Each structure stands twice: as C-alpha cells, then as structure tokens.
mmCIF file of C-alpha atoms in Angstrom:
data_model
loop_
_atom_site.group_PDB
_atom_site.id
_atom_site.type_symbol
_atom_site.label_atom_id
_atom_site.label_comp_id
_atom_site.label_asym_id
_atom_site.label_seq_id
_atom_site.Cartn_x
_atom_site.Cartn_y
_atom_site.Cartn_z
ATOM 1 C CA MET A 132 -42.429 7.240 107.955
ATOM 2 C CA ARG A 133 -38.875 8.155 107.541
ATOM 3 C CA MET A 134 -36.693 6.034 105.348
ATOM 4 C CA ARG A 135 -33.262 5.463 106.336
ATOM 5 C CA ALA A 136 -30.509 6.703 104.128
ATOM 6 C CA ARG A 137 -29.190 3.196 103.633
ATOM 7 C CA GLU A 138 -32.612 1.944 102.487
ATOM 8 C CA PHE A 139 -32.992 4.828 100.004
ATOM 9 C CA THR A 140 -29.647 4.089 98.613
ATOM 10 C CA SER A 141 -30.538 0.440 98.211
ATOM 11 C CA ALA A 142 -33.935 1.298 96.720
ATOM 12 C CA ALA A 143 -32.381 3.805 94.395
ATOM 13 C CA ARG A 144 -29.916 1.230 93.370
ATOM 14 C CA ARG A 145 -32.729 -1.227 92.706
ATOM 15 C CA GLY A 146 -34.972 1.308 90.878
ATOM 16 C CA VAL A 147 -32.387 3.152 88.790
ATOM 17 C CA ARG A 148 -30.639 1.097 86.117
ATOM 18 C CA ARG A 149 -26.931 1.562 86.092
ATOM 19 C CA PRO A 150 -25.403 1.463 82.697
ATOM 20 C CA THR A 151 -23.105 -1.445 82.095
ATOM 21 C CA VAL A 152 -20.388 -2.075 79.595
ATOM 22 C CA ARG A 153 -22.390 -4.896 77.959
ATOM 23 C CA GLU A 154 -25.834 -4.806 76.354
ATOM 24 C CA GLY A 155 -27.048 -8.246 75.582
ATOM 25 C CA ASN A 156 -24.034 -10.041 74.025
ATOM 26 C CA GLN A 157 -22.316 -6.870 72.685
ATOM 27 C CA PRO A 158 -20.436 -4.407 74.831
ATOM 28 C CA LEU A 159 -21.791 -0.893 74.547
ATOM 29 C CA LEU A 160 -18.307 0.520 73.999
ATOM 30 C CA THR A 161 -17.643 -1.838 71.119
ATOM 31 C CA ARG A 162 -21.072 -1.158 69.575
ATOM 32 C CA GLY A 163 -20.418 2.556 69.779
ATOM 33 C CA LEU A 164 -17.086 2.263 68.087
ATOM 34 C CA LEU A 165 -18.554 0.066 65.320
ATOM 35 C CA THR A 166 -21.359 2.582 64.834
ATOM 36 C CA LEU A 167 -18.793 5.350 64.462
ATOM 37 C CA LEU A 168 -16.587 3.314 62.156
ATOM 38 C CA ARG A 169 -19.322 1.619 60.109
ATOM 39 C CA VAL A 170 -19.641 4.347 57.448
ATOM 40 C CA PRO A 171 -15.885 4.872 56.942
ATOM 41 C CA LEU A 172 -15.286 1.100 56.793
ATOM 42 C CA ILE A 173 -18.013 0.604 54.181
ATOM 43 C CA SER A 174 -16.630 3.498 52.160
ATOM 44 C CA ILE A 175 -13.140 2.069 52.343
ATOM 45 C CA LEU A 176 -14.392 -1.358 51.253
ATOM 46 C CA ILE A 177 -16.270 0.163 48.307
ATOM 47 C CA LEU A 178 -13.193 2.121 47.259
ATOM 48 C CA MET A 179 -11.017 -0.988 47.515
ATOM 49 C CA MET A 180 -13.455 -3.034 45.423
ATOM 50 C CA SER A 181 -13.685 -0.271 42.840
ATOM 51 C CA ALA A 182 -9.920 -0.123 42.611
ATOM 52 C CA LEU A 183 -9.710 -3.887 42.119
ATOM 53 C CA LEU A 184 -12.358 -3.775 39.378
ATOM 54 C CA THR A 185 -10.552 -0.914 37.657
ATOM 55 C CA VAL A 186 -7.289 -2.819 37.672
ATOM 56 C CA ALA A 187 -9.055 -5.901 36.305
ATOM 57 C CA GLN A 188 -10.636 -3.923 33.453
ATOM 58 C CA ASN A 189 -7.503 -1.931 32.640
ATOM 59 C CA PRO A 190 -4.562 -4.260 33.184
ATOM 60 C CA THR A 191 -1.166 -2.673 33.302
ATOM 61 C CA PRO A 192 0.687 -3.662 30.114
ATOM 62 C CA SER A 193 3.752 -5.770 30.511
ATOM 63 C CA THR A 194 7.082 -4.723 29.055
ATOM 64 C CA ASP A 195 6.395 -6.918 26.024
ATOM 65 C CA THR A 196 3.008 -5.278 25.539
ATOM 66 C CA LEU A 197 4.597 -1.830 25.679
ATOM 67 C CA LYS A 198 7.206 -2.854 23.149
ATOM 68 C CA LYS A 199 4.508 -4.204 20.840
ATOM 69 C CA ALA A 200 2.429 -1.061 21.264
ATOM 70 C CA ASN A 201 5.379 1.136 20.336
ATOM 71 C CA THR A 202 6.497 -1.043 17.455
ATOM 72 C CA ARG A 203 5.642 0.288 13.998
ATOM 73 C CA PRO A 204 2.969 -2.000 12.520
ATOM 74 C CA ALA A 205 4.206 -4.160 9.691
ATOM 75 C CA ASP A 206 2.836 -3.425 6.246
ATOM 76 C CA PRO A 207 0.397 -6.282 5.553
ATOM 77 C CA ARG A 208 0.794 -5.850 1.836
ATOM 78 C CA PRO A 209 3.548 -7.914 0.291
ATOM 79 C CA ALA A 210 6.035 -6.149 -1.946
ATOM 80 C CA GLN A 211 4.624 -6.018 -5.446
ATOM 81 C CA THR A 212 6.586 -7.670 -8.229
ATOM 82 C CA ASP A 213 5.952 -7.495 -11.955
ATOM 83 C CA PRO A 214 5.129 -10.675 -13.874
ATOM 84 C CA PHE A 215 8.428 -10.795 -15.769
ATOM 85 C CA ASP A 216 10.786 -9.702 -12.992
ATOM 86 C CA GLY A 217 13.693 -12.122 -13.033
ATOM 87 C CA ALA A 218 12.407 -13.833 -16.176
ATOM 88 C CA SER A 219 15.085 -15.580 -18.207
ATOM 89 C CA VAL A 220 15.708 -14.853 -21.868
ATOM 90 C CA GLU A 221 14.314 -18.302 -22.651
ATOM 91 C CA LYS A 222 11.043 -17.456 -20.915
ATOM 92 C CA MET A 223 10.695 -14.178 -22.816
ATOM 93 C CA ILE A 224 11.408 -15.708 -26.222
ATOM 94 C CA GLY A 225 8.162 -16.285 -28.084
ATOM 95 C CA GLN A 226 6.207 -13.686 -26.064
ATOM 96 C CA CYS A 227 4.125 -11.145 -27.956
ATOM 97 C CA VAL A 228 2.602 -7.866 -26.814
ATOM 98 C CA THR A 229 -0.671 -6.847 -28.428
ATOM 99 C CA LEU A 230 -1.492 -3.141 -28.449
ATOM 100 C CA ASP A 231 -5.226 -2.713 -28.926
ATOM 101 C CA THR A 232 -5.307 0.866 -30.198
ATOM 102 C CA GLU A 233 -8.166 3.099 -31.294
ATOM 103 C CA SER A 234 -6.926 2.523 -34.863
ATOM 104 C CA GLY A 235 -6.559 -1.268 -34.651
ATOM 105 C CA LEU A 236 -4.278 -4.012 -33.330
ATOM 106 C CA ILE A 237 -0.478 -3.929 -33.384
ATOM 107 C CA VAL A 238 1.234 -7.189 -32.383
ATOM 108 C CA ILE A 239 4.904 -7.015 -31.333
ATOM 109 C CA GLU A 240 7.170 -10.046 -30.947
ATOM 110 C CA MET A 241 9.889 -9.683 -28.311
ATOM 111 C CA LEU A 242 13.590 -9.972 -29.182
ATOM 112 C CA PRO A 243 15.008 -10.620 -25.695
ATOM 113 C CA LYS A 244 18.343 -11.948 -26.915
ATOM 114 C CA ALA A 245 19.135 -8.539 -28.399
ATOM 115 C CA ALA A 246 18.045 -6.468 -25.393
ATOM 116 C CA PRO A 247 16.957 -8.583 -22.382
ATOM 117 C CA GLU A 248 16.468 -5.785 -19.839
ATOM 118 C CA THR A 249 14.553 -3.633 -22.306
ATOM 119 C CA ALA A 250 12.342 -6.533 -23.420
ATOM 120 C CA ARG A 251 11.645 -7.456 -19.784
ATOM 121 C CA SER A 252 10.690 -3.878 -18.959
ATOM 122 C CA PHE A 253 8.324 -3.636 -21.935
ATOM 123 C CA LEU A 254 6.677 -6.948 -21.072
ATOM 124 C CA ASN A 255 6.116 -5.704 -17.523
ATOM 125 C CA LEU A 256 4.662 -2.405 -18.757
ATOM 126 C CA ALA A 257 2.158 -4.304 -20.884
ATOM 127 C CA ALA A 258 1.352 -7.056 -18.360
ATOM 128 C CA SER A 259 0.871 -4.632 -15.453
ATOM 129 C CA GLY A 260 -1.539 -2.388 -17.365
ATOM 130 C CA ALA A 261 0.812 0.580 -17.307
ATOM 131 C CA LEU A 262 0.405 1.139 -21.062
ATOM 132 C CA ASP A 263 -3.396 1.038 -20.955
ATOM 133 C CA THR A 264 -5.031 4.357 -22.005
ATOM 134 C CA THR A 265 -1.669 5.944 -22.934
ATOM 135 C CA THR A 266 -1.258 7.595 -26.354
ATOM 136 C CA PHE A 267 1.186 7.764 -29.224
ATOM 137 C CA SER A 268 2.200 11.285 -28.312
ATOM 138 C CA ARG A 269 4.989 11.893 -30.874
ATOM 139 C CA VAL A 270 5.036 11.213 -34.598
ATOM 140 C CA VAL A 271 7.734 11.868 -37.204
ATOM 141 C CA ARG A 272 6.159 11.575 -40.612
ATOM 142 C CA ASP A 273 7.180 8.450 -42.547
ATOM 143 C CA PHE A 274 9.680 7.577 -39.836
ATOM 144 C CA VAL A 275 8.346 6.646 -36.369
ATOM 145 C CA ILE A 276 5.387 6.708 -34.009
ATOM 146 C CA GLN A 277 6.341 7.044 -30.356
ATOM 147 C CA GLY A 278 4.414 5.779 -27.331
ATOM 148 C CA GLY A 279 5.101 4.878 -23.711
ATOM 149 C CA ASN A 280 4.598 8.337 -22.227
ATOM 150 C CA LEU A 281 2.781 7.178 -19.093
ATOM 151 C CA SER A 282 1.791 10.744 -18.158
ATOM 152 C CA THR A 283 -0.759 10.591 -21.016
ATOM 153 C CA SER A 284 -2.606 7.788 -19.226
ATOM 154 C CA GLU A 285 -6.146 8.333 -18.033
ATOM 155 C CA LYS A 286 -5.017 6.424 -14.922
ATOM 156 C CA TRP A 287 -2.006 8.624 -14.144
ATOM 157 C CA SER A 288 -0.797 7.883 -10.623
ATOM 158 C CA VAL A 289 2.192 7.869 -8.299
ATOM 159 C CA GLU A 290 2.890 4.276 -9.335
ATOM 160 C CA LEU A 291 3.108 5.249 -13.015
ATOM 161 C CA ALA A 292 5.345 8.181 -12.115
ATOM 162 C CA LYS A 293 7.674 5.772 -10.297
ATOM 163 C CA ARG A 294 7.795 3.544 -13.364
ATOM 164 C CA MET A 295 8.753 6.490 -15.534
ATOM 165 C CA ALA A 296 11.593 7.304 -13.144
ATOM 166 C CA ARG A 297 13.285 3.912 -13.591
ATOM 167 C CA HIS A 298 16.185 4.044 -16.006
ATOM 168 C CA LEU A 299 17.223 1.150 -18.204
ATOM 169 C CA PRO A 300 20.744 0.256 -19.271
ATOM 170 C CA ASP A 301 21.727 0.949 -22.870
ATOM 171 C CA GLU A 302 21.482 -2.246 -24.913
ATOM 172 C CA PRO A 303 22.553 -1.493 -28.496
ATOM 173 C CA SER A 304 22.781 -4.596 -30.644
ATOM 174 C CA ALA A 305 23.301 -5.849 -34.164
ATOM 175 C CA VAL A 306 19.553 -5.627 -34.911
ATOM 176 C CA ARG A 307 19.021 -3.177 -37.762
ATOM 177 C CA HIS A 308 16.541 -0.362 -37.318
ATOM 178 C CA GLU A 309 14.242 -0.990 -40.260
ATOM 179 C CA ARG A 310 10.514 -0.812 -40.891
ATOM 180 C CA GLY A 311 8.583 -2.699 -38.192
ATOM 181 C CA ILE A 312 11.333 -2.685 -35.549
ATOM 182 C CA VAL A 313 10.367 -1.512 -32.040
ATOM 183 C CA SER A 314 13.121 0.263 -30.118
ATOM 184 C CA MET A 315 13.578 2.253 -26.935
ATOM 185 C CA ALA A 316 13.686 6.044 -26.994
ATOM 186 C CA ARG A 317 16.183 7.807 -24.778
ATOM 187 C CA ALA A 318 17.922 11.136 -24.198
ATOM 188 C CA GLU A 319 21.508 11.914 -25.162
ATOM 189 C CA GLU A 320 22.764 10.789 -21.743
ATOM 190 C CA PRO A 321 23.796 7.142 -21.298
ATOM 191 C CA ASN A 322 21.308 4.769 -19.646
ATOM 192 C CA SER A 323 18.511 7.335 -19.864
ATOM 193 C CA ALA A 324 15.779 5.138 -21.403
ATOM 194 C CA THR A 325 12.630 4.793 -19.271
ATOM 195 C CA THR A 326 9.232 3.813 -20.738
ATOM 196 C CA HIS A 327 9.157 5.632 -24.101
ATOM 197 C CA PHE A 328 9.346 3.380 -27.158
ATOM 198 C CA PHE A 329 9.003 3.907 -30.902
ATOM 199 C CA ILE A 330 7.845 1.839 -33.854
ATOM 200 C CA LEU A 331 9.575 2.444 -37.160
ATOM 201 C CA VAL A 332 7.370 2.816 -40.229
ATOM 202 C CA GLY A 333 10.474 3.611 -42.299
ATOM 203 C CA ASP A 334 14.127 2.645 -42.153
ATOM 204 C CA GLY A 335 16.502 4.315 -39.685
ATOM 205 C CA PRO A 336 20.035 3.021 -40.303
ATOM 206 C CA HIS A 337 21.517 5.972 -38.378
ATOM 207 C CA LEU A 338 19.998 4.442 -35.204
ATOM 208 C CA ASP A 339 21.842 1.128 -35.544
ATOM 209 C CA GLY A 340 24.209 0.374 -32.683
ATOM 210 C CA LYS A 341 22.905 3.354 -30.679
ATOM 211 C CA PHE A 342 19.391 2.413 -29.558
ATOM 212 C CA ALA A 343 18.036 -0.765 -27.977
ATOM 213 C CA ALA A 344 15.907 -2.628 -30.522
ATOM 214 C CA PHE A 345 13.823 -5.109 -28.523
ATOM 215 C CA GLY A 346 10.853 -6.090 -30.684
ATOM 216 C CA ARG A 347 9.404 -6.515 -34.157
ATOM 217 C CA VAL A 348 5.880 -5.852 -35.451
ATOM 218 C CA VAL A 349 4.507 -9.154 -36.760
ATOM 219 C CA ARG A 350 0.981 -7.915 -37.361
ATOM 220 C CA GLY A 351 -0.601 -4.494 -37.769
ATOM 221 C CA ILE A 352 2.181 -2.465 -39.384
ATOM 222 C CA GLU A 353 -0.551 -0.828 -41.485
ATOM 223 C CA VAL A 354 -2.124 0.422 -38.237
ATOM 224 C CA ALA A 355 1.189 2.049 -37.273
ATOM 225 C CA VAL A 356 1.375 3.651 -40.731
ATOM 226 C CA ALA A 357 -2.172 5.018 -40.356
ATOM 227 C CA ILE A 358 -1.256 6.571 -36.997
ATOM 228 C CA ASN A 359 1.858 8.052 -38.607
ATOM 229 C CA HIS A 360 -0.171 9.668 -41.396
ATOM 230 C CA ALA A 361 -2.767 11.307 -39.155
ATOM 231 C CA PRO A 362 -2.824 15.144 -38.990
ATOM 232 C CA LEU A 363 0.086 16.688 -37.082
ATOM 233 C CA GLU A 364 1.218 19.951 -35.645
ATOM 234 C CA GLY A 365 4.975 19.645 -35.862
ATOM 235 C CA GLU A 366 5.589 16.229 -34.285
ATOM 236 C CA THR A 367 2.463 16.315 -32.128
ATOM 237 C CA PRO A 368 -0.677 14.509 -33.364
ATOM 238 C CA LEU A 369 -3.793 16.698 -33.415
ATOM 239 C CA ALA A 370 -5.779 13.711 -32.146
ATOM 240 C CA PRO A 371 -3.345 11.326 -30.405
ATOM 241 C CA VAL A 372 -4.321 7.681 -30.852
ATOM 242 C CA ARG A 373 -4.826 5.896 -27.561
ATOM 243 C CA ILE A 374 -3.793 2.372 -26.587
ATOM 244 C CA LYS A 375 -6.991 0.963 -25.124
ATOM 245 C CA LEU A 376 -5.409 -2.192 -23.783
ATOM 246 C CA ALA A 377 -2.011 -3.894 -23.831
ATOM 247 C CA THR A 378 -1.750 -7.644 -23.260
ATOM 248 C CA VAL A 379 0.981 -10.293 -23.209
ATOM 249 C CA ALA A 380 0.594 -13.798 -24.601
ATOM 250 C CA PRO A 381 2.660 -16.412 -26.429
ATOM 251 C CA CYS A 382 3.046 -15.484 -30.065
ATOM 252 C CA ALA A 383 0.693 -17.267 -32.432
ATOM 253 C CA LYS A 384 2.384 -19.936 -34.526
ATOM 254 C CA ASN A 385 2.173 -19.425 -38.267
#
C-alpha cells in the first residue's frame, strides 16, 4: 500500500520530536547559556567573597593610623630624678651621709650653707647608690683620703659614667680645711669638680678659699685615719678600702 507523501510528512511530523526552545519551564537556550556560565560565575563569586574577607581581615589603615604607625613610640619610662634634686638648703641641713666601709663607719654631716650645689650632689651620690662598692683610691699620708672615683665601682655602668661627667660649680667658702672636713677634689681648671671628694685627717690651711668644703666627719674619724695609714705605693693604696654602702638619714641628735 503506497503512502502518500502528505501522509508520510504528517506521520513523520507526529513520530519525530522537533526540538523546541523550551524544555519544561526553562528554555533550552537559557539553560545552555547558564550551563556554560555556571562555572565562571561560581568562580567569580568565590573570588569576590575571598576579596571581601581579605579586606575585612586586613583593613586599610586610615591616615590617623598611618601617622600613629610612623610616630616614634614614646619612652614609657619617666625621666629619672635624684632624691635631692631641687632640695632647698633648709631641707639639706641636718642630713648625714653614712659610709659603711670595709674598715668601719664614717658619718658625715652636710654643710649646705657653705656649698649648696656640692652638698646636694654628694647627697644624691649617696642616696642613689652611686658610691656603693667604690674605693678610697688615693691617699696622702697624714693628710687626706680620697674617694668618689665611680670607675672603681663593682657596678660600673653608663649611668655612673654620666654622673662622673657632670661638673659642679666652684663653691669656696669661709669653712677652714682642718681635720675631719670633707671637701670636693677638682683639677686646676675652674668648675672642674665632679664626684671625687676627700676627707682630711690633718689640717690643710692652703686649701682654704680654693676648694668647696661641704661636710664634716661627726663620727668615725679614726676609721679615716686607719685607711690613711694602710700600706701605700706612692699615693695608691696596696689594698684600697671599699665603701660597701652609702646611706642618707637625718643626723642623730646628741
């Protein structure tokens, strides 16, 4: 039986499915494009989210933050001041320094009216511990014992070196340089006294009006004499006596 061409065409049309532009509720063209774009879109979204997270974790500093970051950090330590810095003469009157030496105690009463800057400096040396472990490094027989050379300290440091570099003004006075007087050593140049001091175990009238007498031994002159009489090589003690500890306290009332 021979089928007509028109019938075949109709049958073919009925039996063969013609593709349409819609499959279910989604157009095939759109689904194809989404399939092609799905991977790049997901990648882009991941990259965008990563970028946002990175920005959140590493915020860009503001101008103020940059300024703070570049600013030199402030030193948290306050400037150190010595106990008697700025102390009045009245406050220093009646103060005694006790030198606890390997040979015994030497107690020195301050004379701040005669030499205020020198007395203040000596009080600070004792109160700050700068004299601790230093020695009497120079002795002139029957005349003086000299201490205050901070480089003889067992705790030698930059801070002690700075103290030794500070010069004091000359403060000669009417105080006579006699046995028991404590005065400041210096070089020939004016205002060259630093930390070196001497205790007289004999009289030194030739020093009057030239050196700054700032203290007087009120107890322990015999200890100073014993240090003076120890074996010497020239003016250098063979076994320099060490100041174990220096302290400041109001003088004991007699």
